[in-house]
Short mmCIF file of C-alpha atoms in Angstrom, two decimals:
data_model
loop_
_atom_site.label_atom_id
_atom_site.label_comp_id
_atom_site.label_asym_id
_atom_site.label_seq_id
_atom_site.Cartn_x
_atom_site.Cartn_y
_atom_site.Cartn_z
CA MET O 21 -0.63 0.06 -0.27
CA ALA O 22 2.84 2.73 0.46
CA ASP O 23 4.46 1.30 -2.89
CA MET O 24 1.21 2.59 -4.14
CA ILE O 25 0.87 5.81 -2.12
CA GLU O 26 4.55 6.55 -3.60
CA ILE O 27 3.54 5.57 -7.11
CA LEU O 28 0.77 7.67 -7.31
CA LYS O 29 2.61 10.52 -5.50
CA SER O 30 4.47 11.22 -8.60
CA PRO O 31 2.82 13.59 -10.79
CA GLU O 32 4.03 11.84 -14.06
CA ASN O 33 2.70 8.35 -13.24
CA LEU O 34 -0.67 9.62 -12.11
CA ARG O 35 -0.58 10.75 -15.35
CA ASN O 36 0.23 8.03 -17.24
CA ILE O 37 -2.33 5.68 -15.31
CA CYS O 38 -5.10 8.08 -15.98
CA ILE O 39 -3.80 7.75 -19.70
CA SER O 40 -4.15 4.23 -19.72
CA LEU O 41 -7.35 4.05 -18.40
CA SER O 42 -9.09 6.06 -20.42
CA ALA O 43 -7.72 4.10 -23.32
CA SER O 44 -9.07 1.35 -22.03
CA LEU O 45 -12.15 2.74 -21.10
CA CYS O 46 -12.51 3.78 -24.70
CA LEU O 47 -11.38 0.23 -25.79
CA TYR O 48 -14.27 -1.30 -23.81
CA ALA O 49 -17.15 1.78 -24.83
CA ILE O 50 -15.79 0.66 -28.09
CA ILE O 51 -16.61 -2.83 -28.47
CA ILE O 52 -19.33 -3.04 -26.46
CA HIS O 53 -21.62 -0.81 -28.39
CA PHE O 54 -20.86 -2.90 -31.17
CA SER O 55 -21.22 -6.48 -29.75
CA LYS O 56 -24.13 -7.42 -30.49
CA GLY O 57 -25.52 -10.82 -29.62
CA ARG O 58 -24.97 -13.45 -27.21
CA ILE O 59 -23.21 -17.18 -26.43
CA SER O 60 -23.81 -19.91 -24.58
CA ARG O 61 -22.14 -20.96 -21.00
CA ILE O 62 -20.35 -23.39 -22.69
CA GLU O 63 -19.47 -21.73 -26.51
CA PHE O 64 -17.52 -19.20 -23.75
CA TRP O 65 -15.53 -21.88 -22.34
CA LYS O 66 -14.52 -23.17 -25.30
CA LEU O 67 -13.34 -19.53 -27.08
CA LYS O 68 -11.54 -18.49 -24.40
CA ALA O 69 -9.75 -22.00 -24.08
CA VAL O 70 -8.90 -21.28 -27.66
CA GLN O 71 -8.15 -17.95 -27.18
CA PHE O 72 -5.83 -19.39 -24.17
CA ALA O 73 -4.06 -21.20 -25.64
CA SER O 74 -3.27 -18.95 -28.78
CA LEU O 75 -1.94 -16.50 -26.72
CA ALA O 76 0.02 -18.68 -24.57
CA VAL O 77 1.74 -19.85 -28.49
CA ALA O 78 2.10 -15.83 -28.76
CA PHE O 79 4.04 -15.58 -25.68
CA LEU O 80 6.22 -18.79 -26.01
CA THR O 81 7.16 -17.37 -29.08
CA THR O 82 7.72 -14.17 -28.06
CA VAL O 83 10.09 -15.58 -25.11
CA LEU O 84 12.00 -18.19 -27.37
CA PHE O 85 12.98 -15.44 -30.03
CA MET O 86 12.77 -12.30 -28.22
CA THR O 87 17.37 -12.43 -28.43
CA LYS O 88 17.47 -13.26 -32.36
CA LYS O 89 14.41 -10.91 -33.59
CA LEU O 90 13.17 -8.88 -31.35
CA PRO O 91 11.13 -6.57 -33.50
CA LEU O 92 10.69 -9.49 -36.04
CA VAL O 93 8.66 -11.20 -33.23
CA LEU O 94 6.92 -8.30 -31.77
CA LEU O 95 5.59 -7.62 -35.07
CA PHE O 96 4.15 -11.28 -34.75
CA SER O 97 3.18 -11.33 -31.75
CA VAL O 98 1.75 -7.69 -30.51
CA PRO O 99 -1.30 -8.11 -33.11
CA ILE O 100 -2.27 -11.65 -31.98
CA MET O 101 -2.05 -10.64 -28.77
CA LEU O 102 -4.42 -7.20 -29.09
CA PHE O 103 -7.02 -9.58 -31.77
CA PHE O 104 -7.42 -12.14 -28.86
CA ALA O 105 -7.87 -9.38 -25.81
CA ILE O 106 -10.38 -8.19 -28.12
CA LYS O 107 -12.28 -11.05 -28.99
CA SER O 108 -12.11 -12.10 -25.08
CA LEU O 109 -13.22 -8.85 -24.72
CA GLN O 110 -16.20 -9.75 -27.55
CA ALA O 111 -17.34 -12.77 -26.10
CA SER O 112 -17.90 -11.33 -22.51
CA VAL O 113 -20.04 -9.09 -23.21
CA ARG O 114 -22.21 -11.83 -25.85
CA ARG O 115 -22.12 -13.75 -22.31
CA LEU O 116 -23.73 -10.10 -20.60
CA HIS O 117 -26.32 -10.53 -22.64
CA ASP O 118 -26.90 -14.34 -22.51
CA LEU O 119 -27.54 -13.55 -18.79
CA GLY O 120 -29.83 -11.24 -19.30
CA PHE O 121 -27.51 -8.07 -19.07
CA SER O 122 -26.42 -5.06 -20.73
CA GLY O 123 -22.56 -5.21 -21.39
CA TRP O 124 -21.83 -1.76 -19.74
CA PHE O 125 -22.04 -4.48 -17.10
CA LEU O 126 -18.67 -5.65 -18.35
CA LEU O 127 -17.50 -1.85 -16.73
CA LEU O 128 -17.66 -3.15 -13.71
CA ASP O 129 -13.62 -5.01 -14.09
CA PHE O 130 -12.17 -2.17 -13.16
CA VAL O 131 -14.11 -1.92 -9.88
CA PRO O 132 -11.75 -4.38 -7.40
CA ILE O 133 -13.71 -7.11 -5.69
CA ALA O 134 -16.06 -6.81 -7.13
CA ASN O 135 -13.87 -7.92 -10.88
CA LEU O 136 -13.51 -11.10 -9.29
CA VAL O 137 -17.53 -11.88 -8.22
CA PHE O 138 -18.21 -10.59 -11.19
CA MET O 139 -16.00 -12.88 -13.21
CA LEU O 140 -17.45 -15.96 -11.92
CA TRP O 141 -21.17 -15.09 -12.66
CA ARG O 142 -20.55 -15.22 -16.39
CA VAL O 143 -18.45 -18.21 -16.07
CA PHE O 144 -21.31 -20.40 -14.11
CA GLY O 145 -24.03 -18.16 -14.54
CA ASN O 146 -27.17 -19.99 -16.54
CA SER O 147 -28.66 -18.75 -19.70
CA SER O 148 -32.03 -15.68 -19.19
CA SER O 149 -34.14 -17.53 -21.15
CA GLU O 150 -33.53 -20.13 -23.45
CA GLY O 151 -35.93 -18.77 -25.88
CA LEU O 152 -34.93 -15.63 -27.20
CA ASN O 153 -34.05 -11.97 -25.48
CA GLU O 154 -33.90 -8.42 -26.51
CA TYR O 155 -29.87 -9.41 -27.12
CA ASP O 156 -30.78 -12.00 -29.50
CA VAL O 157 -29.10 -11.44 -33.39
CA PRO O 158 -29.89 -13.33 -36.06
CA ILE O 159 -27.01 -15.19 -38.37
CA LYS O 160 -26.30 -12.75 -41.30
CA TYR O 161 -27.56 -15.13 -44.04
CA ASN O 162 -26.30 -13.58 -47.30
CA SER O 163 -22.49 -13.84 -45.30
CA PHE O 164 -23.47 -17.45 -44.78
CA ILE O 165 -24.73 -18.99 -48.46
CA LYS O 166 -21.73 -16.82 -50.10
CA TRP O 167 -19.22 -17.48 -47.71
CA ASN O 168 -20.31 -21.58 -47.72
CA SER O 169 -20.21 -21.83 -51.65
CA LEU O 170 -24.33 -21.19 -51.30
CA TYR O 171 -24.47 -18.97 -53.51
CA PRO O 172 -25.55 -18.96 -56.57
CA ARG O 173 -27.17 -22.31 -56.07
CA ILE O 174 -29.62 -20.67 -53.42
CA ASN O 175 -30.67 -16.96 -52.93
CA CYS O 176 -32.11 -15.34 -49.99
CA LEU O 177 -35.64 -13.77 -49.45
CA GLU O 178 -36.58 -11.68 -46.73
CA LEU O 179 -39.92 -10.42 -46.58
CA ASN O 180 -40.87 -6.95 -44.20
CA GLU O 181 -42.87 -3.92 -44.01
CA THR O 182 -42.28 -2.23 -47.36
CA GLY O 183 -41.49 -5.01 -49.46
CA PHE O 184 -38.26 -7.82 -49.70
CA LYS O 185 -34.47 -7.83 -50.06
CA VAL O 186 -33.23 -10.55 -51.98
CA ASN O 187 -29.72 -11.60 -51.21
CA GLY O 188 -29.70 -8.10 -49.14
CA ILE O 189 -30.56 -5.56 -52.02
CA GLU O 190 -34.05 -3.96 -51.48
CA PHE O 191 -37.29 -3.99 -53.23
CA GLU O 192 -39.99 -1.83 -52.01
CA TRP O 193 -43.66 -1.38 -53.29
CA LYS O 194 -44.28 1.54 -54.62
CA LYS O 195 -47.91 2.66 -56.09
CA ASN O 196 -47.29 5.45 -59.25
CA LYS O 197 -51.16 6.31 -60.86
CA GLY O 198 -53.08 3.71 -60.41
CA GLN O 199 -50.18 1.01 -60.87
CA GLU O 200 -48.08 -1.13 -58.30
CA LEU O 201 -44.13 -1.47 -58.13
CA CYS O 202 -41.43 -2.50 -57.17
CA GLU O 203 -38.24 -0.50 -57.27
CA CYS O 204 -35.14 -0.93 -57.04
CA SER O 205 -31.34 0.69 -56.39
CA ILE O 206 -29.31 0.36 -59.97
CA LEU O 207 -26.50 0.66 -58.59
CA TYR O 208 -27.15 -1.97 -55.60
CA LEU O 209 -28.81 -4.24 -58.58
CA GLU O 210 -25.80 -4.19 -61.07
CA GLN O 211 -23.97 -5.88 -58.23
CA ASP O 212 -25.87 -8.88 -58.06
CA LYS O 213 -26.16 -10.89 -61.77
CA VAL O 214 -27.87 -13.68 -60.54
CA VAL O 215 -31.10 -10.77 -58.91
CA GLN O 216 -30.40 -8.47 -62.41
CA ARG O 217 -30.84 -11.24 -64.21
CA PHE O 218 -34.04 -12.61 -62.85
CA CYS O 219 -35.56 -9.19 -62.77
CA ASP O 220 -34.92 -8.65 -66.88
CA ASP O 221 -35.71 -12.15 -66.98
CA CYS O 222 -39.76 -12.42 -65.19
CA LEU O 223 -40.36 -8.82 -64.41
CA GLN O 224 -41.46 -5.89 -66.83
CA ARG O 225 -39.86 -3.21 -66.78
CA THR O 226 -41.12 0.76 -66.17
CA GLU O 227 -39.81 4.03 -66.40
CA ASN O 228 -37.56 4.61 -64.55
CA THR O 229 -36.85 7.43 -61.02
CA PRO O 230 -34.44 9.90 -62.21
CA SER O 231 -31.66 10.54 -59.60
CA TYR O 232 -27.67 9.09 -59.13
CA ALA O 233 -25.95 6.81 -57.72
CA GLU O 234 -27.59 4.14 -55.91
CA LYS O 235 -30.26 6.30 -55.61
CA TYR O 236 -31.06 5.65 -58.87
CA ARG O 237 -34.05 3.57 -58.93
CA VAL O 238 -35.70 1.20 -61.43
CA SER O 239 -39.25 0.35 -60.91
CA TYR O 240 -41.16 -3.57 -62.28
CA LYS O 241 -44.68 -3.58 -62.31
CA ARG O 242 -46.18 -6.31 -60.01
CA GLU O 243 -47.80 -8.36 -61.79
CA GLY O 244 -48.65 -12.19 -60.75
CA ASP O 245 -46.82 -13.63 -57.90
CA VAL O 246 -43.61 -11.92 -57.66
CA ILE O 247 -42.75 -13.33 -54.15
CA GLY O 248 -43.87 -17.04 -55.52
CA SER O 249 -41.63 -16.41 -58.81
CA ILE O 250 -38.08 -15.11 -56.58
CA ILE O 251 -39.06 -18.58 -54.22
CA SER O 252 -38.52 -20.84 -57.76
CA LYS O 253 -36.86 -19.58 -59.96
CA LEU O 254 -33.98 -17.88 -57.22
CA ASN O 255 -34.82 -21.13 -55.48
CA ALA O 256 -34.91 -19.31 -52.39
CA PHE O 257 -35.20 -19.57 -48.75
CA VAL O 258 -37.57 -17.09 -46.94
CA VAL O 259 -36.74 -15.44 -43.90
CA ARG O 260 -39.39 -13.07 -41.88
CA ASN O 261 -37.89 -11.05 -38.99
CA GLY O 262 -34.78 -12.78 -38.91
CA SER O 263 -36.27 -16.11 -38.76
CA LEU O 264 -36.22 -18.47 -41.38
CA LEU O 265 -39.61 -19.56 -42.76
CA LEU O 266 -40.17 -24.11 -43.44
CA ASP O 267 -43.27 -24.69 -43.68
CA GLY O 268 -45.61 -21.75 -41.70
CA LYS O 269 -43.05 -21.86 -38.82
CA GLU O 270 -40.56 -19.24 -37.66
CA ILE O 271 -36.69 -20.99 -36.82
CA PHE O 272 -34.45 -18.08 -35.43
CA VAL O 273 -31.22 -18.74 -36.06
CA ARG O 274 -27.88 -17.46 -34.36
CA SER O 275 -24.31 -17.53 -33.37
CA ASP O 276 -23.39 -19.32 -31.15
CA GLY O 277 -19.42 -19.30 -30.31
CA PHE O 278 -18.01 -22.68 -32.91
CA SER O 279 -21.70 -23.83 -33.79
CA TYR O 280 -24.89 -22.27 -34.39
CA ARG O 281 -28.66 -22.59 -32.89
CA LEU O 282 -32.14 -22.71 -33.70
CA VAL O 283 -35.04 -21.58 -31.39
CA TYR O 284 -38.54 -22.33 -32.68
CA ASP O 285 -41.66 -23.39 -31.46
CA ARG O 286 -42.11 -26.38 -29.70
CA ASN O 287 -45.26 -27.37 -31.44
CA ALA O 288 -43.32 -26.88 -34.86
CA HIS O 289 -41.14 -29.68 -36.74
CA VAL O 290 -38.41 -29.14 -39.09
CA PRO O 291 -37.29 -31.59 -42.00
CA GLY O 292 -33.67 -33.25 -41.27
CA LEU O 293 -33.59 -32.56 -37.22
CA GLU O 294 -33.90 -35.20 -34.83
CA ILE O 295 -34.73 -33.63 -31.13
CA GLN O 296 -33.53 -34.98 -28.47
CA GLU O 297 -35.32 -34.58 -25.07
CA ARG O 298 -31.87 -33.07 -23.67
CA ASP O 299 -32.49 -30.57 -26.82
CA CYS O 300 -35.52 -29.30 -24.62
CA LEU O 301 -34.57 -26.35 -22.90
CA ALA O 302 -37.47 -24.58 -21.45
CA ARG O 303 -41.48 -24.73 -21.73
CA GLU O 304 -42.07 -23.30 -25.09
CA TYR O 305 -38.88 -24.32 -26.75
CA TYR O 306 -36.59 -26.05 -28.77
CA ASN O 307 -33.31 -24.95 -28.28
CA ILE O 308 -30.68 -26.51 -29.94
CA PRO O 309 -26.99 -26.38 -31.54
CA VAL O 310 -25.83 -27.05 -34.90
CA SER O 311 -22.84 -27.44 -37.03
CA ARG O 312 -22.17 -25.17 -39.95
CA SER O 313 -23.14 -28.64 -41.97
CA GLN O 314 -26.51 -29.12 -40.84
CA LEU O 315 -27.18 -25.45 -41.35
CA LYS O 316 -26.13 -25.67 -44.79
CA LYS O 317 -28.26 -29.08 -45.03
CA LEU O 318 -31.78 -26.93 -43.42
CA LEU O 319 -31.38 -23.79 -45.55
CA GLU O 320 -30.54 -25.97 -49.26
CA THR O 321 -33.74 -28.09 -47.46
CA SER O 322 -36.09 -24.75 -47.29
CA ALA O 323 -35.08 -23.59 -50.40
CA GLY O 324 -37.35 -22.95 -52.93
CA ARG O 325 -40.45 -24.35 -50.79
CA PRO O 326 -43.50 -22.30 -51.39
CA LEU O 327 -44.15 -19.55 -48.85
CA VAL O 328 -46.61 -20.82 -45.47
CA ILE O 329 -47.65 -17.73 -43.59
CA SER O 330 -49.27 -19.71 -40.28
CA PRO O 331 -51.70 -17.30 -38.82
CA ALA O 332 -50.97 -15.20 -35.70
CA ARG O 333 -51.12 -17.50 -32.60
#
């Protein structure tokens, strides 16, 4: 304690401590703000184990080679350590979301004694909800199908209140001179040749809306079942409010560390998934982990199926 007081008496040391604390708080605030979603306790442990092993390798590499090639070693190890430190904070924020608390509670790490209790709670605490909570964020379906080489074999159709999106390209329903139209940005449309080819072949183009860049919009007549045509001709799976629609049932898909989670009503039946009794973790919902390959199979199964909207319960 006496040594600590002596250190704080030095203006230079006090200034350095304030700068370090401010930098840490800023880093925490940025990570908390941009970290979305939640992660289960088991996946949190897995991530921590991988992060610890990676940091241990980087540290040993630094120790072994620092006497010979220090600049090169630091160039290798420092970015790795910083990367995993940020990932560790992101995992902690998502773990808090799983417990039902805001990520800003992570600032308790700066409070002595409370930070130890808080760390144990993050590691061993139970999820606040095995169904959905306010911090749930669906996966990015468009990125998933492209990263997993499913595009252009299957495509993503997202329904919303004002229109729909195909592979992230937004179409809006409009009315003009008694005609019903769907409009989209021609700039974005030209970036996806599959969707552009579908529009050219299957939709009747009308007069463009004059403007520039992404605001230069192209209009198509709303004739027949546009949504059904997209589903069948583009072999698309349907997403509404972040949930995958399959036979009229909503299946919420979220990322969970090294795997994915499907959350849906117990009354629903998902083709290709065998439900074990241990997977039923709540009264009203199934909350089951699936691998990347299982999720790919589910998306392929749902793609191209006729759209069925079940009535609200």
